[in-house]
C-alpha angles and dihedrals in degrees: 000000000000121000111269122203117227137183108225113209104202116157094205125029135163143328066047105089119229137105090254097050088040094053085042092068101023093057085036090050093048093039085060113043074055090060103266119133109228126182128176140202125209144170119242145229136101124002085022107099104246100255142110103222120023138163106220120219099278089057100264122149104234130185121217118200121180115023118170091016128125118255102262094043089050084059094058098030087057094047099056085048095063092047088050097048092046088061107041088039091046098126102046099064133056101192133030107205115186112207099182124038111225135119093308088072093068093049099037109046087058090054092047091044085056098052092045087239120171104247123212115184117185116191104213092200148034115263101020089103094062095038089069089073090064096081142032094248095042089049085043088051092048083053102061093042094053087054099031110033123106095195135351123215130216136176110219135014095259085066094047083056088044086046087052094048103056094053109277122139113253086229096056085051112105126179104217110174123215100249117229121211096249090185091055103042099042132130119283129221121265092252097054086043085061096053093036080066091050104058097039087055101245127140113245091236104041113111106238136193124194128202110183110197154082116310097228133109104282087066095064085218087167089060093051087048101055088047097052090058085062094055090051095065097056088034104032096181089046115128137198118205117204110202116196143035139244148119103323093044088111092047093045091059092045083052091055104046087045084058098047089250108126084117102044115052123046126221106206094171123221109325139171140265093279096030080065096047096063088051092054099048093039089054136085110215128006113225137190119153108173137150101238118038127164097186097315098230083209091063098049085046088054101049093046084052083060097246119149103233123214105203146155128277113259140121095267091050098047101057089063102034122051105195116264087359107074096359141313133296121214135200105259120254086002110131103200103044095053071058095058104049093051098046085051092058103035088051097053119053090183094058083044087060104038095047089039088057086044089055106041078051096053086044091053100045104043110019106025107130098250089060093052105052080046082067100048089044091060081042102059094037085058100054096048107030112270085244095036111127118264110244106219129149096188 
């Protein structure tokens, strides 16, 4: 298969955190050092740098539109931007792929129709598909993919049932998983796990759980919370790690103070890549028990690290974890038991090791990086003929 140039439409992308923004540049970043020609189109705004054209750091040509607006004039700012690049930049690209619904799809599906342009839309999260319905312009947008589209991408089997619901033809439907980097989040050695513990300021011998998010209301922190003060009392040095930072981070600390639990769960605050990492080596059990999940890049970071999860039980979750093989599946919302399943796992080393080892397997075998760029590489060559002629002006 030949290299094919695409233009990727994605609203937010790092420095921005998030699973989407972080697969946007980590797919773009490995297409290209195979020879693809990626370009991608973003809106601005802190923490964007404030510029109009910029190379990130792994060398991919990014647009910025938007930059010192308000909110809702960034939106359509942003939107017209993308209509507008689709059609200058019209002969230096084969396929246009939007990663993230919003306003840009009205304006920019047209453009790409037009141009007879092949159309990807991936859906990052469960849900999403059916909330277009809700308003004119979603149900506009849904419209013109049902009619436009050349494939539609989806995460989990609950949002290939939500795809068929709202219209979309089964054999347009394609499941395309968020990679994770195996070799960077991967298990550490007993020794460095040891000093890892140190420096976060945690006991050797404390049982300890780790969520890595945002703290906003998708996670169903509160949940988590509840449950963990069960835990404690059956486990009274346990201790939860919230990694992360967000909306409800003020909420969440009234919440556990109100429960007696200063001591026992942790706020880092938001950190990087690496900052996680150590998190995730230095913990016992992952855990993320929301109500909406796409493919939780957390999660799939977790597993590769090697770190048993305890999550709820919904479609996202259970195409990665397979109950008492790679982790444990709780009832969802159900506070005790998300208890129960960490106290099952803090409470037995050997099944931590056995469903951690099951994890890092199924990561390595199904969403390691190199799988899934193999993936986008078979997509793009299907939507443009694996011999068409590449349509480049420089």
């Amino acid at each position: 298969m030949r290299p094919v140039s695409y233009i990727l439409i994605c609203q937010s992308y790092p420095p921005v955190l998030g699973g989407s923004e972080a697969e946007a540049q980590h797919v773009s970043d490995k297409l290209q050092r195979r020879g693809y020609r990626p370009r991608i189109v973003c809106a601005g705004g802190a923490p964007m740098p404030a510029v109009g054209e910029w190379v990130d750091p792994f060398g991919l040509r990014v647009r910025i539109y938007g930059h010192g607006r308000s909110n809702r004039w960034r939106d359509i700012v942003y939107a017209l931007g993308v209509a507008w690049t689709l059609f200058k930049e019209r002969n230096d690209y084969e396929v246009v792929y939007f990663l993230m619904s919003g306003l840009q799809l009205a304006t920019g599906l047209p453009v790409a129709r037009l141009l007879r342009k092949p159309i990807v839309m991936k859906f990052s999260c469960s849900s999403l598909v059916v909330a277009l319905r809700d308003s004119f312009l979603g149900r506009l947008e849904l419209s013109f993919l049902r009619r436009w589209a050349s494939r539609i991408l989806v995460l989990n089997p609950g949002m290939v049932e939500e795809a068929l619901e709202c219209g979309f033809e089964r054999e347009r439907i394609g499941w395309m998983p968020n990679p994770v980097d195996t070799d960077h989040f991967s298990p550490c050695s007993a020794a460095e796990r040891v000093e890892l513990r140190r420096e976060l300021k945690v006991g050797q011998e404390t049982p300890l759980a780790v969520f890595v998010g945002r703290l906003d209301p998708q996670k169903e922190l509160p949940w988590l919370i509840g449950a963990f003060a069960r835990v404690v009392r059956e486990i009274p040095d346990a201790k939860l790690a919230l990694v992360g930072d967000g909306s409800l981070r003020v909420e969440l600390r009234a919440l556990v103070s109100s429960l007696n639990l200063d001591n026992s769960v942790l706020f880092t605050g938001r950190l990087d890549g690496d900052g996680v990492l150590k998190w995730l080596r230095a913990g016992d059990v992952f855990t993320l028990i929301s109500a909406i999940e796409g493919l939780p890049c957390s999660l799939i970071e977790a597993m590769s690290a090697g770190l048993p999860p305890v999550v709820s039980r919904i479609p996202a979750h259970t195409q990665l974890v397979e109950n008492e093989v790679d982790g444990v599946l709780t009832e969802l919302g159900n506070q005790e038991s998300i208890a129960r399943g960490l106290v099952r796992l803090l409470e037995d080393p050997a099944a931590r090791a056995r469903m951690g080892s099951a994890a890092r397997r199924r990561m390595l075998e199904q969403f390691s990086t190199a799988t899934v760029v193999d993936c986008y590489e078979t997509l793009f060559a299907d939507c443009v003929g694996a011999d068409a002629p590449l349509v480049m002006t420089h």
